[in-house]
Every structure is written in structure tokens, then in C-alpha cells.
Coordinates of C-alpha atoms and ligand atoms in Angstrom, one line a residue:
X1 CA -15.1 19.3 -4.5
X2 CA -12.0 17.4 -3.8
X3 CA -11.9 13.9 -2.5
X4 CA -8.7 12.7 -0.8
X5 CA -8.1 9.0 -1.2
X6 CA -5.3 7.0 0.4
X7 CA -4.4 3.5 -0.9
X8 CA -2.6 1.2 1.5
X9 CA 0.2 -1.3 0.8
X10 CA -2.0 -4.1 -0.5
X11 CA -3.9 -1.7 -2.8
X12 CA -0.7 -1.0 -4.6
X13 CA 1.0 -4.3 -3.8
X14 CA 1.0 -5.8 -7.4
X15 CA 0.2 -4.8 -11.0
X16 CA -3.3 -6.3 -10.5
X17 CA -3.9 -4.3 -7.4
X18 CA -2.6 -1.1 -9.1
X19 CA -5.1 -1.7 -12.0
X20 CA -7.9 -1.9 -9.5
X21 CA -6.7 1.2 -7.7
X22 CA -6.5 3.1 -11.0
X23 CA -10.1 2.1 -11.8
X24 CA -11.2 3.5 -8.4
X25 CA -9.3 6.7 -8.8
X26 CA -10.8 7.3 -12.3
X27 CA -14.3 6.5 -11.2
X28 CA -14.3 8.9 -8.2
X29 CA -12.4 11.6 -10.0
X30 CA -15.3 11.7 -12.4
X31 CA -17.9 11.7 -9.6
X32 CA -16.2 14.3 -7.4
X33 CA -14.6 16.5 -9.9
X34 CA -11.1 16.2 -8.4
X35 CA -9.1 13.8 -6.3
X36 CA -5.8 13.8 -4.5
X37 CA -4.2 10.4 -4.0
X38 CA -1.9 9.3 -1.2
X39 CA -0.2 5.9 -1.6
X40 CA 1.8 3.6 0.7
X41 CA 4.8 1.5 -0.3
X42 CA 4.0 -1.7 -2.2
X43 CA 3.0 -4.4 0.3
X44 CA 1.6 -7.7 -0.9
X45 CA 1.1 -9.4 2.5
X46 CA 3.2 -10.7 4.2
X47 CA 6.0 -9.0 2.3
X48 CA 6.0 -5.2 2.8
X49 CA 8.6 -3.1 1.0
X50 CA 8.9 -0.8 4.1
X51 CA 9.8 -3.9 6.3
X52 CA 12.3 -5.1 3.7
X53 CA 14.0 -1.7 3.6
X54 CA 14.1 -1.3 7.4
X55 CA 15.3 -4.9 7.9
X56 CA 18.1 -4.0 5.4
X57 CA 19.1 -1.1 7.6
X58 CA 19.2 -3.3 10.7
X59 CA 21.2 -5.9 8.9
X60 CA 23.7 -3.2 7.9
X61 CA 23.9 -2.1 11.5
X62 CA 24.9 -5.6 12.5
X63 CA 27.5 -5.4 9.7
X64 CA 25.7 -7.9 7.5
X65 CA 26.0 -6.4 4.1
X66 CA 25.4 -9.8 2.5
X67 CA 21.8 -9.6 3.7
X68 CA 21.5 -6.1 2.2
X69 CA 22.9 -7.4 -1.1
X70 CA 20.4 -10.2 -1.1
X71 CA 17.5 -7.8 -0.5
X72 CA 18.3 -5.7 -3.5
X73 CA 17.1 -8.2 -6.2
X74 CA 14.0 -8.9 -4.1
X75 CA 13.1 -5.2 -4.0
X76 CA 14.0 -4.8 -7.6
X77 CA 11.7 -7.7 -8.7
X78 CA 8.7 -6.5 -6.7
X79 CA 8.9 -3.1 -8.5
X80 CA 10.0 -4.3 -11.9
X81 CA 7.4 -7.0 -12.1
X82 CA 4.7 -4.4 -11.6
X83 CA 6.3 -2.0 -14.1
X84 CA 6.6 -4.6 -16.8
X85 CA 3.0 -5.6 -16.5
X86 CA 1.7 -2.0 -16.4
X87 CA 3.9 0.0 -18.8
X88 CA 4.6 -1.2 -22.3
X89 CA 8.3 -1.8 -23.1
X90 CA 9.9 1.3 -24.5
X91 CA 11.5 4.6 -23.3
X92 CA 8.9 5.2 -20.5
X93 CA 9.4 1.8 -19.0
X94 CA 13.2 2.1 -19.2
X95 CA 13.2 5.5 -17.6
X96 CA 10.9 4.3 -14.7
X97 CA 13.1 1.3 -14.1
X98 CA 16.1 3.6 -14.0
X99 CA 14.4 5.7 -11.4
X100 CA 13.7 2.6 -9.2
X101 CA 17.3 1.5 -9.6
X102 CA 18.5 4.9 -8.4
X103 CA 16.5 4.5 -5.2
X104 CA 17.9 1.0 -4.7
X105 CA 21.5 2.3 -5.2
X106 CA 20.8 5.1 -2.7
X107 CA 19.4 2.4 -0.3
X108 CA 22.6 0.3 -0.8
X109 CA 24.8 3.3 -0.2
X110 CA 23.2 4.4 3.0
X111 CA 23.3 0.8 4.3
X112 CA 27.0 0.7 3.5
X113 CA 27.6 3.8 5.5
X114 CA 25.6 2.3 8.4
X115 CA 27.6 -0.9 8.2
X116 CA 30.8 1.0 8.1
X117 CA 30.0 3.2 11.1
X118 CA 28.0 0.5 12.9
X119 CA 25.6 3.3 13.8
X120 CA 22.1 4.2 12.5
X121 CA 20.7 7.6 13.1
X122 CA 17.0 8.1 13.2
X123 CA 17.3 10.4 10.1
X124 CA 19.1 7.6 8.2
X125 CA 16.3 5.3 9.1
X126 CA 13.7 7.7 7.8
X127 CA 15.6 8.3 4.5
X128 CA 15.6 4.5 4.0
X129 CA 12.0 3.8 5.3
X130 CA 10.4 6.4 3.1
X131 CA 11.9 5.1 -0.1
X132 CA 9.1 2.5 -0.5
X133 CA 6.5 5.2 -1.0
X134 CA 8.8 7.2 -3.3
X135 CA 9.1 4.1 -5.6
X136 CA 5.4 3.1 -5.5
X137 CA 3.9 6.5 -6.3
X138 CA 6.1 6.8 -9.4
X139 CA 4.8 3.5 -10.8
X140 CA 1.2 4.3 -10.0
X141 CA 1.5 7.8 -11.5
X142 CA 3.2 6.6 -14.7
X143 CA 0.6 3.8 -15.1
X144 CA -2.3 6.3 -14.7
X145 CA -0.8 8.7 -17.2
X146 CA -0.4 5.7 -19.6
X147 CA -4.1 5.1 -19.2
X148 CA -4.8 8.7 -20.1
X149 CA -5.4 10.2 -16.7
X150 CA -3.1 13.2 -16.1
X151 CA -1.2 12.7 -12.9
X152 CA 1.9 14.0 -11.2
X153 CA 4.0 12.0 -8.6
X154 CA 4.8 14.2 -5.7
X155 CA 7.0 13.5 -2.7
X156 CA 5.3 14.7 0.5
X157 CA 8.6 16.2 1.5
X158 CA 7.3 19.1 -0.7
X159 CA 4.0 19.3 1.2
X160 CA 4.2 18.1 4.9
X161 CA 6.5 20.2 7.0
X162 CA 7.3 18.5 10.3
X163 CA 9.3 18.9 13.5
X164 CA 12.6 17.0 13.7
X165 CA 11.4 14.1 15.7
X166 CA 12.7 11.6 13.2
X167 CA 10.8 8.2 12.9
X168 CA 7.7 9.8 14.6
X169 CA 7.5 13.3 13.3
X170 CA 4.6 15.7 13.9
X171 CA 3.5 18.2 11.2
X172 CA 3.7 21.9 11.7
X173 CA 0.2 22.8 10.7
X174 CA 0.4 26.3 9.3
X175 CA 3.5 25.6 7.2
X176 CA 2.0 22.3 6.0
X177 CA -1.3 23.9 5.0
X178 CA 0.4 26.8 3.1
X179 CA 2.9 24.5 1.3
X180 CA 0.3 21.9 0.4
X181 CA -2.2 24.4 -0.9
X182 CA 0.4 26.2 -3.0
X183 CA 1.7 23.0 -4.6
X184 CA -1.5 21.1 -5.1
X185 CA -4.1 23.7 -5.9
X186 CA -2.7 24.6 -9.3
X187 CA -2.6 21.0 -10.3
X188 CA -6.2 20.3 -9.1
X189 CA -7.3 23.4 -11.1
X190 CA -5.7 21.9 -14.2
X191 CA -7.4 18.6 -13.8
X192 CA -4.2 16.8 -12.8
X193 CA -4.4 14.2 -10.1
X194 CA -1.5 14.5 -7.6
X195 CA -0.2 11.1 -6.5
X196 CA 1.5 11.8 -3.2
X197 CA 3.8 9.6 -1.0
X198 CA 2.2 8.6 2.3
X199 CA 4.3 8.2 5.5
X200 CA 6.9 10.9 4.8
X201 CA 7.4 14.6 5.4
X202 CA 10.4 16.9 5.8
X203 CA 11.8 19.3 8.4
X204 CA 11.9 23.0 7.6
X205 CA 15.5 22.3 6.4
X206 CA 14.1 19.8 3.9
X207 CA 15.4 16.6 5.6
X208 CA 13.1 13.6 5.2
X209 CA 11.1 12.5 8.2
X210 CA 8.5 9.8 8.7
X211 CA 5.2 10.0 10.6
X212 CA 5.5 6.6 12.4
X213 CA 4.8 3.1 11.1
X214 CA 1.5 2.9 9.4
X215 CA 1.6 6.6 9.0
X216 CA 0.2 6.9 5.5
X217 CA -3.4 7.2 6.9
X218 CA -2.2 10.2 8.9
X219 CA -0.6 11.7 5.7
X220 CA -4.0 11.5 4.0
X221 CA -5.7 13.3 6.9
X222 CA -3.0 16.0 7.1
X223 CA -3.4 16.7 3.3
X224 CA -7.2 16.5 3.6
X225 CA -7.1 19.2 6.2
X226 CA -4.6 21.3 4.3
X227 CA -6.7 21.5 1.1
X228 CA -10.1 21.4 3.1
X229 CA -11.1 18.2 1.3
X230 CA -14.8 17.3 1.2
X231 CA -14.0 13.8 2.5
X232 CA -11.0 11.6 3.1
X233 CA -11.3 7.9 2.1
X234 CA -8.9 5.2 3.3
X235 CA -8.8 2.3 0.9
X236 CA -7.5 -0.9 2.4
X237 CA -7.9 -4.7 2.2
X238 CA -10.9 -5.2 4.5
X239 CA -14.5 -3.9 4.3
X240 CA -14.0 -1.1 6.8
X241 CA -13.4 -1.0 10.5
X242 CA -14.6 -4.3 12.0
X243 CA -15.8 -5.4 15.3
X244 CA -12.4 -6.9 15.9
X245 CA -9.3 -7.9 14.0
X246 CA -10.5 -10.4 11.3
X247 CA -7.2 -12.3 11.6
X248 CA -8.2 -13.3 15.1
X249 CA -11.9 -13.7 14.7
X250 CA -12.9 -14.6 11.1
X251 CA -16.5 -13.7 11.6
X252 CA -15.7 -10.1 12.6
X253 CA -18.4 -7.7 11.2
X254 CA -18.0 -4.4 9.5
X255 CA -19.2 -1.5 11.6
X256 CA -21.2 0.9 9.3
X257 CA -20.7 4.0 11.4
X258 CA -18.4 5.1 14.2
X259 CA -17.5 8.4 15.8
X260 CA -14.1 10.1 15.6
X261 CA -13.8 9.3 19.3
X262 CA -14.6 5.7 19.1
X263 CA -12.2 5.0 16.2
X264 CA -9.5 7.0 17.9
X265 CA -9.7 4.7 20.9
X266 CA -9.8 1.6 18.7
X267 CA -6.7 2.8 16.8
X268 CA -4.9 3.8 19.9
X269 CA -5.5 0.4 21.5
X270 CA -4.2 -1.6 18.5
X271 CA -6.7 -1.8 15.7
X272 CA -4.2 -1.7 12.8
X273 CA -6.7 -0.6 10.3
X274 CA -6.1 3.1 11.0
X275 CA -3.0 5.0 12.3
X276 CA -3.9 6.4 15.8
X277 CA -3.1 10.0 14.8
X278 CA -5.4 10.0 11.7
X279 CA -8.5 11.4 13.4
X280 CA -7.1 14.7 14.7
X281 CA -6.7 16.6 11.5
X282 CA -10.0 15.6 10.0
X283 CA -11.8 16.2 13.3
X284 CA -10.6 19.8 13.4
X285 CA -12.6 20.6 10.2
X286 CA -15.3 18.0 10.7
X287 CA -14.2 16.2 7.5
X288 CA -16.0 12.8 7.2
X289 CA -13.6 9.9 6.9
X290 CA -14.5 6.6 5.2
X291 CA -12.7 3.2 5.3
X292 CA -13.3 1.1 2.2
X293 CA -12.1 -2.1 0.6
X294 CA -10.1 -1.7 -2.7
X295 CA -10.9 -5.3 -3.5
X296 CA -14.7 -5.0 -2.8
X297 CA -15.4 -1.3 -3.7
X298 CA -19.2 -1.7 -3.8
X299 CA -19.3 -2.5 -0.1
X300 CA -20.2 0.8 1.8
X301 CA -17.3 0.4 4.3
X302 CA -17.3 2.4 7.5
X303 CA -18.0 6.1 7.8
X304 CA -16.5 8.1 10.6
X305 CA -18.5 11.1 11.8
X306 CA -18.7 13.5 14.7
X307 CA -21.8 12.1 16.3
X308 CA -24.1 9.1 15.7
X309 CA -27.3 7.7 17.2
X310 CA -26.4 5.6 20.2
X311 CA -27.8 2.4 21.4
X312 CA -27.4 2.4 25.1
X313 CA -24.9 -0.1 26.6
X314 CA -23.6 -1.3 23.3
X315 CA -20.0 -2.4 22.9
X316 CA -19.1 -1.9 19.3
X317 CA -15.6 -3.4 19.0
X318 CA -12.9 -5.2 20.9
X319 CA -9.2 -4.8 20.2
X320 CA -5.9 -5.9 21.7
X321 CA -2.3 -4.6 21.9
X322 CA 0.6 -6.9 22.6
X323 CA 4.3 -6.9 23.5
X324 CA 3.6 -4.7 26.6
X325 CA 5.0 -4.6 30.1
X326 CA 3.2 -3.6 33.2
X327 CA 5.4 -1.7 35.7
X328 CA 4.3 -1.5 39.3
X329 CA 5.6 0.7 42.1
X330 CA 4.4 -0.8 45.4
X331 CA 4.9 -0.3 49.1
X332 CA 3.0 0.2 52.3
X333 CA 4.9 3.3 53.0
X334 CA 3.9 5.0 49.8
X335 CA 0.9 6.7 51.4
X336 CA 3.2 9.1 53.2
X337 CA 5.6 9.8 50.3
X338 CA 5.2 13.1 48.6
X339 CA 4.3 13.2 44.9
X340 CA 5.0 9.5 44.1
X341 CA 2.9 9.5 40.9
X342 CA 4.3 12.8 39.6
X343 CA 7.9 11.6 40.2
X344 CA 7.2 8.2 38.7
X345 CA 5.8 9.7 35.5
X346 CA 8.6 12.2 35.3
X347 CA 11.0 9.3 35.2
X348 CA 8.9 7.6 32.5
X349 CA 8.8 10.8 30.4
X350 CA 12.6 11.0 30.6
X351 CA 12.8 7.6 29.1
X352 CA 10.6 8.7 26.2
X353 CA 8.4 5.6 26.8
X354 CA 4.7 6.3 26.3
X355 CA 2.2 5.2 28.9
X356 CA -0.7 3.3 27.5
X357 CA -2.7 2.7 30.7
X358 CA -2.5 3.8 34.3
X359 CA -4.2 2.3 37.3
X360 CA -3.8 3.2 41.0
X361 CA -5.2 1.4 44.0
X362 CA -7.2 3.7 46.2
X363 CA -5.1 3.1 49.3
X364 CA -2.2 4.5 47.3
X365 CA -0.2 1.3 48.0
X366 CA 0.5 0.7 44.4
X367 CA 0.6 2.5 41.1
X368 CA 0.9 0.5 37.9
X369 CA 1.1 1.5 34.3
X370 CA 1.8 -0.1 31.0
X371 CA 4.5 0.6 28.5
X372 CA 5.9 -1.1 25.5
X373 CA 8.1 -4.1 26.3
X374 CA 11.1 -2.5 24.6
X375 CA 11.0 0.4 27.1
X376 CA 10.5 -1.7 30.2
X377 CA 14.1 -2.2 31.4
X378 CA 15.0 1.4 31.0
X379 CA 11.9 2.6 32.8
X380 CA 12.5 0.3 35.8
X381 CA 16.1 1.5 36.0
X382 CA 15.0 5.1 36.0
X383 CA 12.4 4.5 38.7
X384 CA 14.9 2.7 40.9
X385 CA 17.2 5.6 40.7
X386 CA 14.4 8.2 41.3
X387 CA 13.1 6.3 44.4
X388 CA 16.5 5.0 45.7
X389 CA 16.0 6.8 49.1
X390 CA 12.4 5.4 49.5
X391 CA 13.5 1.9 48.7
X392 CA 16.3 2.1 51.2
X393 CA 13.9 3.0 54.1
X394 CA 11.3 0.5 52.7
X395 CA 8.6 3.1 52.0
X396 CA 8.6 1.5 48.6
X397 CA 9.0 -2.3 48.7
X398 CA 9.3 -3.1 45.0
X399 CA 9.5 -1.7 41.5
X400 CA 8.7 -4.6 39.2
X401 CA 8.0 -5.2 35.6
X402 CA 5.5 -7.8 34.6
X403 CA 6.6 -8.7 31.0
X404 CA 4.5 -10.3 28.4
X405 CA 1.2 -8.6 29.1
X406 CA -1.4 -7.2 26.7
X407 CA -4.2 -4.7 26.8
X408 CA -7.6 -5.7 25.7
X409 CA -10.0 -2.8 25.1
X410 CA -13.7 -2.6 24.4
X411 CA -15.0 0.5 22.6
X412 CA -18.5 2.0 22.2
X413 CA -19.9 5.5 23.0
X414 CA -23.2 3.8 24.0
X415 CA -21.4 2.5 27.1
X416 CA -21.5 6.1 28.6
X417 CA -23.2 6.2 31.9
X418 CA -24.8 2.8 31.4
X419 CA -24.4 0.7 34.5
X420 CA -23.4 -2.9 34.2
X421 CA -21.3 -2.8 31.0
X422 CA -18.0 -3.4 32.7
X423 CA -19.7 -6.1 34.8
X424 CA -20.7 -7.9 31.6
X425 CA -17.3 -7.4 30.1
X426 CA -15.4 -8.7 33.1
X427 CA -17.9 -11.5 33.6
X428 CA -17.3 -12.7 30.0
X429 CA -13.5 -12.7 30.6
X430 CA -14.0 -14.6 33.9
X431 CA -16.2 -17.2 32.2
X432 CA -13.2 -17.9 29.9
X433 CA -10.8 -18.2 32.8
X434 CA -8.9 -15.0 31.8
X435 CA -7.6 -13.1 34.8
X436 CA -7.5 -9.4 34.8
X437 CA -4.4 -7.8 36.2
X438 CA -5.5 -4.1 36.0
X439 CA -8.5 -2.2 34.7
X440 CA -8.9 1.4 33.5
X441 CA -11.7 3.3 31.9
X442 CA -11.1 6.1 29.4
X443 CA -12.3 9.5 30.7
X444 CA -14.5 9.8 27.7
X445 CA -16.3 6.6 29.0
X446 CA -16.2 5.3 25.4
X447 CA -13.6 2.6 26.2
X448 CA -12.7 0.2 29.0
X449 CA -9.3 -1.5 29.0
X450 CA -7.9 -4.4 31.0
X451 CA -4.4 -5.8 31.3
X452 CA -4.2 -9.5 30.7
X453 CA -1.4 -12.1 30.1
X454 CA -0.2 -11.9 26.5
X455 CA -1.0 -15.5 25.8
X456 CA -4.6 -15.0 26.9
X457 CA -5.4 -12.0 24.8
X458 CA -6.6 -13.8 21.7
X459 CA -8.9 -16.0 23.8
X460 CA -10.2 -12.8 25.5
X461 CA -10.9 -11.1 22.2
X462 CA -12.8 -14.2 21.0
X463 CA -14.9 -14.3 24.2
X464 CA -15.8 -10.6 24.1
X465 CA -16.5 -10.7 20.4
X466 CA -19.0 -13.5 21.0
X467 CA -20.6 -11.3 23.5
X468 CA -20.8 -8.4 21.0
X469 CA -22.5 -10.6 18.5
X470 CA -25.1 -11.7 21.1
X471 CA -25.9 -8.3 22.6
Ligands
ADP1 P1 -3.0 -0.8 4.7 O1 -1.7 -1.3 4.1 O2 -4.1 -0.8 3.7 O3 -2.8 0.4 5.5 P2 -3.1 -2.3 7.2 O4 -2.5 -3.7 7.2 O5 -2.3 -1.2 7.8 O6 -3.5 -2.0 5.7 O7 -4.5 -2.3 7.9 C1 -5.5 -3.2 7.5 C2 -5.5 -4.5 8.3 O8 -5.8 -4.1 9.7 C3 -6.6 -5.5 8.0 O9 -6.1 -6.3 6.9 C4 -6.8 -6.2 9.2 O10 -6.1 -7.4 9.3 C5 -6.2 -5.4 10.3 N1 -7.2 -5.0 11.4 C6 -6.9 -5.1 12.7 N2 -7.9 -4.7 13.5 C7 -8.9 -4.4 12.6 C8 -10.3 -3.9 12.8 N3 -10.8 -3.7 14.0 N4 -11.0 -3.7 11.7 C9 -10.4 -3.9 10.4 N5 -9.2 -4.3 10.2 C10 -8.4 -4.6 11.3
LIG2 N1 4.7 2.1 4.4 C1 4.6 2.6 5.8 C2 4.6 1.4 6.8 O1 4.7 0.3 6.4 C3 3.4 3.5 6.0 C4 2.0 2.8 5.8 O2 1.9 1.7 5.2 O3 1.1 3.4 6.2 O4 4.7 1.7 7.9
MG3 MG1 -2.0 0.8 7.4

């Protein structure tokens, strides 16, 4: 039986963390027979290698090569410090350092090209962004081999075949399954532990893509599905999925069991602990997913399953997503205008913004929806063009963006069909003087979301979390 384990940035963020990670890999390899490891770029909070690399590319775009030059020793030190602590001085250490230096030279060269052209293509951004994983897995694999555990460092460009939607690519399932099986199975049979880069894949032409920020969780699920793993475990720096973000509410509690659906909603609405697309591949084969803490491995963590016993009316968790903008299309004459919603969303689709929440008043006098702030101006402009005629004759009075909003979402399958849950939820927000600008309930009835002012979202999360603890 093969267990797929993914280790996040902090789990490989330093030599000490890598030692802990290696202990875990060896322990579970023994217990399960075989393991496949996926690792993120090094990320001792708050400094994440991926952020440094991408910041470098942005500095290059602005023509600031000095910034890139200053980043190089920083990146070098992060990796070299770990190498020097984990691998004894000698040929192996020197070879590994040379490999890291090659990546850093490559990073510098791409940045130079960006700075020269003053243009960054999504594929250049992916080539740079994925380098953090390429460096970290080589260190972890070399260290584990040093400890006597046979490993092989593998770039997921050899396994995960994706479309060419650079920076947010989607895997082509059949090609990925075939390629992953062909490459990993012989290693597993020989008792070798593959140590694979999270976050990246490649197009059918072999060009590196990435799966979106935080995408290493998704990589683990994709590889888990491809090799029909017994389970997929995500190792991070908290004791599992919690009732809310522990950075906002320090007494957040670990949730022992959640359904795929619940955790999908939580991830979609901002719980950073899992990439929102992680659930799909494992759901398809019913592979259980666990979230565990590298720094507290004895804690059971959270297990994510297809179904669980429900306690009626229970809200399990609350989450928030910031930096959003609520766009509204309003007008008394809208009632008579043909296909307003269809035309509005066609315009949004053309802008490539994704809509996080939609709410329409029953009299059809307004439609509002929420997009990321960065897409707001473009969406409004497209809507004004689309509805220019209606605006002229005043069937539509205004197309407006309310910037600086956030979505606050409560999740729990037990809410299904139970009257009064939304009343309690809105009441708790009202008691804290938080005003709700729009509300929407997921069709699965396992989540309710509201739009609030961004500066009120933390207070809202705290108020709802108090209610969760008291229910
Ligand atoms: P990794 O590098 O291991 O992938 P991330 O930083 O991406 O780690 O995700 C883990 C972090 O997610 C935690 O440290 C925690 O601060 C944050 N987080 C936000 N919401 C939740 C939640 N509901 N449950 C657990 N962690 C959460
Ligand atoms: N290193 C990538 C990121 O920071 C992927 C991940 O950590 O999951 O986005
Ligand atoms: Mg993550």
C-alpha cells in the first residue's frame, strides 16, 4: 500500500524541519510499505522562497535588477545553511551546492531578460516560481539518502501533464495518470522513495507550468489519484483543519473529521490550510485525505472523508476572504431588460475574473457579485460597455464597485435543512454591529456566505467563532 505525503513550506523550511520531516517519512514508509513524498519550496515563515523568487521577477519587470542581485545571497543562504547542516562537507555537499547555484544563475538570467524587455510572460513567471520546489526536493532527497533511505528527486514536470494555462494550470488526467504510473511504479517496487516537487507540472511540450499559489496540496492529490494511493496526507504547521484561522482566533480548535464537501467550501472561501482544488482528484477515487502537523506528529489531525455522522444545525468552521470587490448592476428598468444576468456574467467571463458569490434581489432591480479587487476596474469597464444602451435610456442607473469588502463564510453539513441557522449566524454578526451587504447560500446547503466591509471581517470571524464554541 502506498501512502502519499505532502510536506508544506515550513516542514522543509530549515535543516531542523527537514530532519523532522525525514523522521516522519521513514516511520510511515516502514508502516505502510511505500511512500511517495511531495514537497513545497522552503518557507520558514514569514520568508517563503516562492515569494522571494516571484518578488524578484516583479522587481526585474520594474527594471530594478539591484533588488534581484540583493535577493541572490538571501536565497543562497537559505538553501546553503540547510545543506551545510544536513550533508557532511565533501563531494556530495559541493555537488548539491553547485546544483542550487545553477538554479540561482538561471533565476538571475531570466530576471535579466525580463528587465531588458520590461515584460514578463506567464510562462517566465512559472519557470521562476517553480524553482523553489526544484531546489528544496534536491536537498531533502540528498539528506534522506545520506541517512540511508533510498530516494530519488523528481521534477513533477515528468509526471503532471497540464494545459497551457500558465500560473494556474489544470492537469490532463489520462496523460498525467499514465506518465506518473510509468515513472513512479518501478521506483516504488524497488523500495525507492520518490521525492517530487509540489506546485509544478508541464505542458505536453514540456514547458513548466504551475498549479496556482499554494498548489502543492493539489499536486499531492493529483499524484495520489494517479497511483491510486491508499491515503493522501498533508503535513503542515498546524494540527489539522481548524474551526477558523488560528492567526485570527488563537483558541481555534482542530476539527477531527470533515467531509470532502465541507473542506472544499472552506478552502474555496479562504482557509489557506488546503488549496481549493485539492479535493477533486481524491474525491473521484474516494481516497481519504488527512491533514497533520509535522511539528506535533502524534496529534491525530483532521481526516477528510466522503460522509460523516452529522449533528443537526452545527456550524463547524468560519472563514474569511479579503481584498475583494462587490460589483452591483442596478436600475428600476432592469425588470424589462432581456437577459441582464447572462450578459453581465458573459462580460465578467471575458475579463477572466472569477466570481466568488452572486446575489440578486427578487424584484430584479439589482444583481451583485463579488470578484477579486485586482479585477474590479476591468469588470466595471466591460459592464459599462456591454450595457451602454441601457445606461443611456436609464433602464440601468448604475454599475458600481464597492471596494474593500470581504466574504465571511460558515461551513457545516449539519446546517442542511435546519431552520434558524442563518438567523443565529446573522444575529451574532448584528450583535457585534457588523452590517451585512449581501448574503448567499451554497446550493449544497453546507455553507452560508455574507459580504461585509473588509475592516470588519476579523471581528466577524471572532464573533462567529465564539458562537461555534458555545453551540
Ligand atoms: P503549508 O506551507 O504547510 O502548505 P500554509 O501556510 O499554506 O502551509 O497553510 C497552513 C496555514 O493555514 C496555517 O499555518 C494557518 O495559519 C492557516 N489557516 C488558515 N485557516 C485555517 C484553518 N481553518 N485551519 C487551519 N489552518 C488555517
Ligand atoms: N510554493 C508554492 C507557493 O508558495 C506552492 C505551495 O507552497 O503549495 O505557492
Ligand atoms: Mg499551503
